[in-house]
CSV table of C-alpha atoms and ligand atoms in Angstrom, one decimal:
chain,number,residue,atom,x,y,z
A,26,UNK,CA,92.0,101.4,114.6
A,27,UNK,CA,89.0,102.6,112.6
A,28,UNK,CA,89.4,103.0,108.8
A,29,UNK,CA,89.6,106.7,109.1
A,30,UNK,CA,92.5,106.7,111.6
A,31,UNK,CA,94.8,105.1,109.0
A,32,UNK,CA,97.5,107.6,107.9
A,33,UNK,CA,96.7,107.3,104.2
A,34,UNK,CA,93.0,107.7,104.8
A,35,UNK,CA,93.6,110.8,106.9
A,36,UNK,CA,95.5,112.4,104.1
A,37,UNK,CA,92.6,111.4,101.7
A,38,UNK,CA,90.3,113.3,104.1
A,39,UNK,CA,92.5,116.4,103.6
A,40,UNK,CA,94.8,116.3,106.6
A,41,UNK,CA,98.5,117.2,106.2
A,42,UNK,CA,100.6,114.5,107.9
A,43,UNK,CA,104.4,114.6,108.5
A,44,UNK,CA,106.1,112.6,107.3
A,45,UNK,CA,103.6,111.8,104.6
A,46,UNK,CA,102.3,108.2,104.1
A,47,UNK,CA,103.9,106.3,101.3
A,48,UNK,CA,103.1,103.5,98.8
A,49,UNK,CA,104.6,102.8,95.3
A,50,UNK,CA,102.8,102.1,92.0
A,51,UNK,CA,103.6,98.5,91.0
A,52,UNK,CA,105.0,97.9,94.5
A,53,UNK,CA,104.2,94.2,94.0
A,54,UNK,CA,106.2,93.4,90.9
A,55,UNK,CA,109.3,92.1,89.2
A,56,UNK,CA,111.9,93.9,91.2
A,57,UNK,CA,111.0,91.6,94.2
A,58,UNK,CA,112.5,88.1,94.1
A,59,UNK,CA,109.5,86.8,96.1
A,60,UNK,CA,107.1,88.1,93.4
A,61,UNK,CA,109.0,86.3,90.7
A,62,UNK,CA,108.8,83.1,92.7
A,63,UNK,CA,105.0,83.4,93.2
A,64,UNK,CA,104.5,84.4,89.6
A,65,UNK,CA,106.4,81.3,88.5
A,66,UNK,CA,104.2,79.2,90.8
A,67,UNK,CA,101.1,80.7,89.2
A,68,UNK,CA,102.3,79.8,85.7
A,69,UNK,CA,100.9,82.9,84.0
A,70,UNK,CA,100.1,86.5,84.9
A,71,UNK,CA,96.4,86.1,84.5
A,72,UNK,CA,96.4,82.9,86.7
A,73,UNK,CA,98.2,85.0,89.3
A,74,UNK,CA,95.5,87.7,89.0
A,75,UNK,CA,92.6,85.2,89.2
A,76,UNK,CA,93.9,83.0,92.0
A,77,UNK,CA,92.8,84.7,95.2
A,78,UNK,CA,95.5,83.1,97.5
A,79,UNK,CA,98.3,84.0,95.1
A,80,UNK,CA,97.1,87.5,94.3
A,81,UNK,CA,96.8,88.1,98.1
A,82,UNK,CA,100.3,86.7,98.7
A,83,UNK,CA,102.0,89.1,96.1
A,84,UNK,CA,99.9,92.0,97.4
A,85,UNK,CA,101.2,91.4,100.9
A,86,UNK,CA,104.9,90.8,100.0
A,87,UNK,CA,105.9,94.5,99.7
A,88,UNK,CA,104.0,95.3,102.9
A,89,UNK,CA,105.9,92.6,104.9
A,90,UNK,CA,109.2,93.8,103.5
A,91,UNK,CA,108.8,97.6,103.7
A,92,UNK,CA,105.6,98.4,105.7
A,93,UNK,CA,104.1,100.7,103.2
A,94,UNK,CA,101.1,102.8,104.4
A,95,UNK,CA,99.1,101.8,101.3
A,96,UNK,CA,98.6,98.3,99.9
A,97,UNK,CA,97.3,98.1,96.3
A,98,UNK,CA,95.4,95.1,95.3
A,99,UNK,CA,97.5,93.0,92.9
A,100,UNK,CA,95.6,92.8,89.6
A,101,UNK,CA,95.7,94.7,86.3
A,102,UNK,CA,93.6,97.3,84.6
A,103,UNK,CA,93.1,94.8,81.7
A,104,UNK,CA,91.2,92.4,83.9
A,105,UNK,CA,88.0,94.4,83.1
A,106,UNK,CA,88.2,93.8,79.4
A,107,UNK,CA,89.2,90.2,80.0
A,108,UNK,CA,86.1,89.7,82.1
A,109,UNK,CA,84.1,91.3,79.3
A,110,UNK,CA,85.5,88.6,76.9
A,111,UNK,CA,88.6,90.3,75.3
A,112,UNK,CA,91.0,87.5,76.4
A,113,UNK,CA,93.9,89.3,78.1
A,114,UNK,CA,97.2,87.5,78.3
A,115,UNK,CA,100.8,88.5,79.1
A,116,UNK,CA,103.5,86.2,77.6
A,117,UNK,CA,107.1,86.2,78.6
A,118,UNK,CA,109.1,89.1,76.9
A,119,UNK,CA,106.0,90.6,75.4
A,120,UNK,CA,103.6,93.4,76.6
A,121,UNK,CA,99.9,92.8,77.2
A,122,UNK,CA,97.7,91.3,74.5
A,123,UNK,CA,93.9,91.3,74.0
A,124,UNK,CA,91.6,90.2,71.2
A,125,UNK,CA,91.2,93.6,69.4
A,126,UNK,CA,87.8,95.3,69.6
A,127,UNK,CA,87.7,97.6,66.6
A,128,UNK,CA,84.0,98.2,65.7
A,129,UNK,CA,80.4,97.9,66.8
A,130,UNK,CA,80.3,94.2,65.9
A,131,UNK,CA,83.3,93.5,68.0
A,132,UNK,CA,81.8,95.4,70.9
A,133,UNK,CA,78.5,93.4,70.5
A,134,UNK,CA,80.5,90.2,71.0
A,135,UNK,CA,81.6,91.3,74.4
A,136,UNK,CA,79.5,91.0,77.6
A,137,UNK,CA,77.0,93.9,77.8
A,138,UNK,CA,77.9,94.5,81.5
A,139,UNK,CA,80.7,93.3,83.8
A,140,UNK,CA,80.0,89.7,84.7
A,141,UNK,CA,80.5,89.7,88.5
A,142,UNK,CA,81.1,86.0,88.7
A,143,UNK,CA,84.2,86.4,86.5
A,144,UNK,CA,85.7,88.9,88.8
A,145,UNK,CA,84.6,87.1,92.0
A,146,UNK,CA,88.2,85.8,92.5
A,147,UNK,CA,89.5,89.4,92.6
A,148,UNK,CA,86.9,90.2,95.3
A,149,UNK,CA,88.0,87.1,97.2
A,150,UNK,CA,91.6,88.3,97.0
A,151,UNK,CA,90.5,91.7,98.4
A,152,UNK,CA,88.9,89.9,101.4
A,153,UNK,CA,92.0,87.8,102.0
A,154,UNK,CA,94.3,90.8,101.8
A,155,UNK,CA,92.2,92.9,104.2
A,156,UNK,CA,92.1,90.0,106.7
A,157,UNK,CA,95.9,89.8,106.8
A,158,UNK,CA,96.9,93.5,106.5
A,159,UNK,CA,98.1,95.4,109.5
A,160,UNK,CA,95.3,97.6,111.0
A,161,UNK,CA,97.1,100.8,110.1
A,162,UNK,CA,97.6,99.9,106.4
A,163,UNK,CA,95.1,101.2,103.8
A,164,UNK,CA,93.9,98.8,101.2
A,165,UNK,CA,93.5,100.4,97.7
A,166,UNK,CA,91.5,99.0,94.9
A,167,UNK,CA,91.7,100.3,91.3
A,168,UNK,CA,90.7,100.3,87.7
A,169,UNK,CA,91.9,101.8,84.5
A,170,UNK,CA,90.1,104.9,83.2
A,171,UNK,CA,87.9,104.1,80.1
A,172,UNK,CA,90.2,105.9,77.6
A,173,UNK,CA,93.4,104.1,78.8
A,174,UNK,CA,91.6,100.7,78.8
A,175,UNK,CA,89.9,101.4,75.4
A,176,UNK,CA,93.4,102.2,73.9
A,177,UNK,CA,94.5,98.6,74.7
A,178,UNK,CA,91.2,97.1,73.6
A,179,UNK,CA,91.2,98.7,70.2
A,180,UNK,CA,94.9,98.0,69.4
A,181,UNK,CA,94.9,94.6,71.2
A,182,UNK,CA,98.2,95.7,72.7
A,183,UNK,CA,100.2,98.7,74.0
A,184,UNK,CA,101.2,101.3,71.4
A,185,UNK,CA,103.6,104.2,71.6
A,186,UNK,CA,100.9,106.9,70.9
A,187,UNK,CA,97.5,105.2,71.2
A,188,UNK,CA,97.2,105.8,67.4
A,189,UNK,CA,94.6,103.0,66.7
A,190,UNK,CA,92.3,104.2,69.4
A,191,UNK,CA,92.6,107.9,68.4
A,192,UNK,CA,91.9,106.9,64.8
A,193,UNK,CA,88.8,104.9,65.9
A,194,UNK,CA,87.5,107.8,68.0
A,195,UNK,CA,87.8,110.1,65.0
A,196,UNK,CA,86.4,107.8,62.2
A,197,UNK,CA,83.8,105.8,64.2
A,198,UNK,CA,82.7,108.1,67.1
A,199,UNK,CA,79.5,106.1,67.6
A,200,UNK,CA,81.4,102.9,68.2
A,201,UNK,CA,84.0,104.6,70.3
A,202,UNK,CA,81.4,106.3,72.5
A,203,UNK,CA,79.7,102.9,73.1
A,204,UNK,CA,83.0,101.3,74.0
A,205,UNK,CA,83.7,104.1,76.5
A,206,UNK,CA,80.1,103.8,77.9
A,207,UNK,CA,80.6,100.0,78.4
A,208,UNK,CA,83.8,100.7,80.3
A,209,UNK,CA,82.2,103.4,82.4
A,210,UNK,CA,79.4,101.1,83.6
A,211,UNK,CA,81.8,98.1,84.1
A,212,UNK,CA,84.2,100.3,86.1
A,213,UNK,CA,81.4,101.5,88.4
A,214,UNK,CA,80.4,97.9,89.1
A,215,UNK,CA,84.0,96.8,89.5
A,216,UNK,CA,85.0,99.5,91.9
A,217,UNK,CA,81.9,99.2,94.0
A,218,UNK,CA,82.5,95.5,94.3
A,219,UNK,CA,86.0,96.2,95.5
A,220,UNK,CA,84.9,98.7,98.1
A,221,UNK,CA,82.2,96.2,99.3
A,222,UNK,CA,84.8,93.5,99.6
A,223,UNK,CA,87.1,95.7,101.8
A,224,UNK,CA,89.0,98.2,99.7
A,225,UNK,CA,89.1,101.5,101.6
A,226,UNK,CA,89.8,103.8,98.7
A,227,UNK,CA,90.3,103.3,94.9
A,228,UNK,CA,92.6,104.8,92.3
A,229,UNK,CA,91.6,105.4,88.7
A,230,UNK,CA,94.6,105.0,86.4
A,231,UNK,CA,94.4,107.3,83.3
A,232,UNK,CA,97.9,106.3,82.2
A,233,UNK,CA,97.5,107.4,78.6
A,234,UNK,CA,95.8,110.8,79.3
A,235,UNK,CA,98.9,112.4,77.8
A,236,UNK,CA,98.1,111.1,74.3
A,237,UNK,CA,94.7,112.8,74.2
A,238,UNK,CA,94.5,116.1,72.2
A,239,UNK,CA,92.8,119.0,73.8
A,240,UNK,CA,89.6,118.6,71.8
A,241,UNK,CA,89.1,115.0,72.9
A,242,UNK,CA,90.1,115.3,76.6
A,243,UNK,CA,86.7,116.3,77.9
A,244,UNK,CA,84.6,113.7,76.1
A,245,UNK,CA,87.1,110.8,76.3
A,246,UNK,CA,88.8,111.3,79.7
A,247,UNK,CA,87.3,114.0,82.0
A,248,UNK,CA,83.6,113.1,81.4
A,249,UNK,CA,83.9,109.3,81.6
A,250,UNK,CA,86.0,109.5,84.8
A,251,UNK,CA,83.5,112.0,86.3
A,252,UNK,CA,80.7,109.5,85.5
A,253,UNK,CA,82.5,106.7,87.2
A,254,UNK,CA,83.1,108.8,90.2
A,255,UNK,CA,79.5,109.9,90.4
A,256,UNK,CA,78.3,106.3,90.0
A,257,UNK,CA,80.6,105.0,92.8
A,258,UNK,CA,79.7,107.9,95.1
A,259,UNK,CA,76.0,107.4,94.5
A,260,UNK,CA,76.3,103.7,95.5
A,261,UNK,CA,79.0,104.2,98.2
A,262,UNK,CA,78.7,107.8,99.5
A,263,UNK,CA,81.9,109.2,101.0
A,264,UNK,CA,84.2,106.9,99.0
A,265,UNK,CA,87.7,108.3,98.6
A,266,UNK,CA,88.9,108.2,94.9
A,267,UNK,CA,92.4,109.0,93.6
A,268,UNK,CA,92.7,110.0,90.0
A,269,UNK,CA,96.0,109.7,88.1
A,270,UNK,CA,95.9,111.5,84.8
A,271,UNK,CA,99.4,110.8,83.6
A,272,UNK,CA,100.7,113.3,81.0
A,273,UNK,CA,98.1,116.0,81.8
A,274,UNK,CA,99.9,117.9,84.5
A,275,UNK,CA,98.5,121.2,83.3
A,276,UNK,CA,94.9,120.0,83.7
A,277,UNK,CA,95.0,118.6,87.3
A,278,UNK,CA,92.5,121.1,88.5
A,279,UNK,CA,90.0,119.8,86.0
A,280,UNK,CA,90.4,116.3,87.2
A,281,UNK,CA,90.3,117.4,90.9
A,282,UNK,CA,87.0,119.2,90.1
A,283,UNK,CA,85.4,115.8,89.4
A,284,UNK,CA,85.4,115.1,93.1
A,285,UNK,CA,88.7,113.4,93.6
A,286,UNK,CA,90.1,113.0,97.1
A,287,UNK,CA,93.6,113.0,95.6
A,288,UNK,CA,95.3,113.6,92.3
A,289,UNK,CA,98.3,111.6,91.1
A,290,UNK,CA,101.2,113.7,89.6
A,291,UNK,CA,103.6,112.3,87.1
A,292,UNK,CA,107.4,113.0,87.1
A,293,UNK,CA,107.3,115.3,84.1
A,294,UNK,CA,105.1,117.8,85.9
A,295,UNK,CA,106.7,120.6,87.9
A,296,UNK,CA,105.5,119.8,91.5
A,297,UNK,CA,105.2,123.3,92.9
A,298,UNK,CA,103.3,124.5,89.9
A,299,UNK,CA,101.0,121.5,90.1
A,300,UNK,CA,100.4,121.9,93.8
A,301,UNK,CA,99.5,125.6,93.3
A,302,UNK,CA,96.9,124.6,90.8
A,303,UNK,CA,95.0,122.1,93.1
A,304,UNK,CA,92.1,123.3,95.2
A,305,UNK,CA,92.7,123.4,99.0
A,306,UNK,CA,91.8,120.1,100.6
A,307,UNK,CA,92.5,117.9,97.6
A,308,UNK,CA,95.5,115.7,98.4
A,309,UNK,CA,98.4,115.2,96.0
A,310,UNK,CA,100.3,112.0,95.3
A,311,UNK,CA,103.4,111.0,93.5
A,312,UNK,CA,105.9,112.9,91.3
A,313,UNK,CA,109.2,111.2,92.3
A,314,UNK,CA,110.9,110.1,89.1
A,315,UNK,CA,111.1,106.3,89.1
A,316,UNK,CA,114.6,106.6,87.5
A,317,UNK,CA,115.9,108.0,90.8
A,318,UNK,CA,114.8,104.8,92.5
A,319,UNK,CA,116.8,102.9,89.9
A,320,UNK,CA,119.8,105.1,90.5
A,321,UNK,CA,119.7,105.2,94.3
A,322,UNK,CA,122.4,107.0,96.4
A,323,UNK,CA,122.6,110.8,96.8
A,324,UNK,CA,120.5,111.4,93.6
A,325,UNK,CA,117.6,109.5,95.2
A,326,UNK,CA,118.0,111.3,98.5
A,327,UNK,CA,118.0,114.7,96.8
A,328,UNK,CA,114.9,113.7,94.8
A,329,UNK,CA,113.1,112.6,97.9
A,330,UNK,CA,114.0,115.8,99.7
A,331,UNK,CA,112.8,117.9,96.9
A,332,UNK,CA,109.3,116.3,97.0
A,333,UNK,CA,109.2,116.6,100.8
A,334,UNK,CA,110.1,120.3,100.7
A,335,UNK,CA,107.4,121.0,98.1
A,336,UNK,CA,104.6,119.2,99.9
A,337,UNK,CA,105.3,120.2,103.5
A,338,UNK,CA,102.2,121.5,105.2
A,339,UNK,CA,99.7,120.1,102.6
A,340,UNK,CA,98.0,116.7,102.3
A,341,UNK,CA,100.3,114.5,100.3
A,342,UNK,CA,100.8,110.8,99.7
A,343,UNK,CA,104.4,109.9,98.8
A,344,UNK,CA,104.7,107.9,95.6
A,345,UNK,CA,106.4,107.7,92.2
A,346,UNK,CA,105.4,109.6,89.1
A,347,UNK,CA,104.8,106.2,87.4
A,348,UNK,CA,105.4,102.5,88.2
A,349,UNK,CA,108.6,101.2,89.7
A,350,UNK,CA,111.0,99.7,87.2
A,351,UNK,CA,111.7,95.9,87.3
A,352,UNK,CA,115.4,96.6,87.4
A,353,UNK,CA,115.2,98.6,90.7
A,354,UNK,CA,117.6,97.4,93.4
A,355,UNK,CA,115.5,96.4,96.4
A,356,UNK,CA,117.8,98.3,98.8
A,357,UNK,CA,116.9,101.5,97.0
A,358,UNK,CA,113.3,101.1,98.1
A,359,UNK,CA,114.4,100.6,101.7
A,360,UNK,CA,116.6,103.7,101.4
A,361,UNK,CA,113.6,105.7,100.1
A,362,UNK,CA,111.4,104.6,103.0
A,363,UNK,CA,114.1,105.4,105.6
A,364,UNK,CA,114.6,108.8,104.1
A,365,UNK,CA,110.9,109.7,104.2
A,366,UNK,CA,110.3,108.3,107.6
A,367,UNK,CA,113.2,110.1,109.2
A,368,UNK,CA,112.2,113.4,107.6
A,369,UNK,CA,112.4,116.3,110.1
B,12,CP3,O1,100.7,98.7,91.5
B,12,CP3,C1,100.6,97.5,91.9
B,12,CP3,O2,101.5,96.9,92.5
B,12,CP3,C2,99.3,96.8,91.7
B,12,CP3,C3,99.2,96.0,90.5
B,12,CP3,C4,99.1,96.6,89.1
B,12,CP3,C5,99.7,96.0,88.0
B,12,CP3,N1,99.4,96.7,86.9
B,12,CP3,C6,100.5,94.8,88.0
B,12,CP3,C7,101.3,94.4,86.9
B,12,CP3,C8,98.5,97.8,88.7
B,12,CP3,C9,97.8,98.8,89.5
B,12,CP3,C10,98.6,97.8,87.3
B,12,CP3,C11,98.0,98.9,86.4
B,12,CP3,C12,98.3,98.9,85.0
B,12,CP3,N2,98.4,97.8,84.1
B,12,CP3,C13,98.3,100.1,84.2
B,12,CP3,C14,98.2,101.5,84.8
B,12,CP3,C15,99.4,101.9,85.4
B,12,CP3,C16,100.6,102.2,84.5
B,12,CP3,O3,101.6,101.5,84.7
B,12,CP3,O4,100.5,103.0,83.7
B,12,CP3,C17,98.6,99.7,82.9
B,12,CP3,C18,98.7,100.6,81.7
B,12,CP3,C19,98.5,98.3,82.8
B,12,CP3,C20,98.7,97.4,81.6
B,12,CP3,C21,99.9,96.6,81.8
B,12,CP3,N3,100.0,95.4,82.5
B,12,CP3,C22,101.2,96.8,81.3
B,12,CP3,C23,101.6,98.0,80.4
B,12,CP3,C24,102.0,95.8,81.8
B,12,CP3,C25,103.5,95.7,81.6
B,12,CP3,C26,104.0,94.9,80.6
B,12,CP3,C27,105.5,94.7,80.7
B,12,CP3,O5,106.0,93.7,80.4
B,12,CP3,O6,106.2,95.7,81.2
B,12,CP3,C28,101.3,95.0,82.6
B,12,CP3,C29,101.7,93.8,83.3
B,12,CP3,C30,101.9,94.0,84.8
B,12,CP3,N4,100.9,94.4,85.6
B,12,CP3,C31,103.0,93.6,85.6
B,12,CP3,C32,102.6,93.9,86.9
B,12,CP3,C33,103.4,93.6,88.1
B,12,CP3,C34,104.3,92.9,85.1
B,12,CP3,C35,103.8,91.5,85.0
B,12,CP3,C36,104.8,90.4,85.0
B,12,CP3,O7,105.5,90.1,84.0
B,12,CP3,O8,104.9,89.7,86.1
């Protein structure tokens, strides 16, 4: 099977498939007992990310169990700042932590470009995964969008509203623009390396797009993502890029116009309205509320059917509107897949 015969790749090329191909954001994660076992073996989250054999193992676990059409590299969007020197860690019971980068001096202490030797284990994981994946499964690489990554870098942690990064963007725009620029360049290098190692498409996660006010959306989100896409496409013409601007469901057409093959849609966005706003030929992805997967049963079935009805006849990749919750019963994931794959 050639790369372009894979169902998910066909949808990224604009073809409507029935039933649609499916993968789940955070499909390798804490709802799976086998993930928890490998994570314990690794000792820490970053060790798991930087140990090629273990990262490959957890990437493949949900493929073995469920046979998803897409396999997403197991890593994290905070690996890029870590490789730049920001010291990412994730301790038990706490969210992600980084050494905060709050001004020009802090930025100057980080690497001026992404040190490829530091992310070499990630690229080795990509090669190991591709060698073991079924031929029909698409391997997805990813990165965080500059605004979302910068929000964690400035605060040194997750925050409810990205307040520290918004304040920095307003009070020290020169520093903030330089930080975004560093992340644009690093992300191009990082995504191109993933594509060269064997990823067949990549997703850019703008998970905190929703916290950006109208007057900052263009400079801090749309333009940087557009520059990453142009940089990747210049070095790897024809690359398929999925953009997920969570919380900006009314601006999906603006993100699509950057050259995206597909646009991720969160669960707070009305699906028929969002689909009507997308240009023909741009695929859609997502929208199922992760809470329905937590709940299961008839509520899950109805949610799946609603998405299927809305997307019939257009290129769509079945997925959630955000990552799967760690408390999700594994059997609900099996139920979701059975429901999609038996869709008439
Ligand atoms: O989707 C996948 O299966 C691929 C791997 C992946 C992870 N994180 C693994 C992970 C991907 C694509 C991400 C992206 C990511 N990481 C995003 C963008 C998507 C989103 O969820 O909005 C963000 C914002 C991050 C930063 C981050 N990393 C957060 C907020 C957390 C969760 C902290 C918590 O305790 O809930 C992480 C940790 C993380 N990344 C986990 C996983 C499976 C949980 C880690 C664990 O404890 O084992």
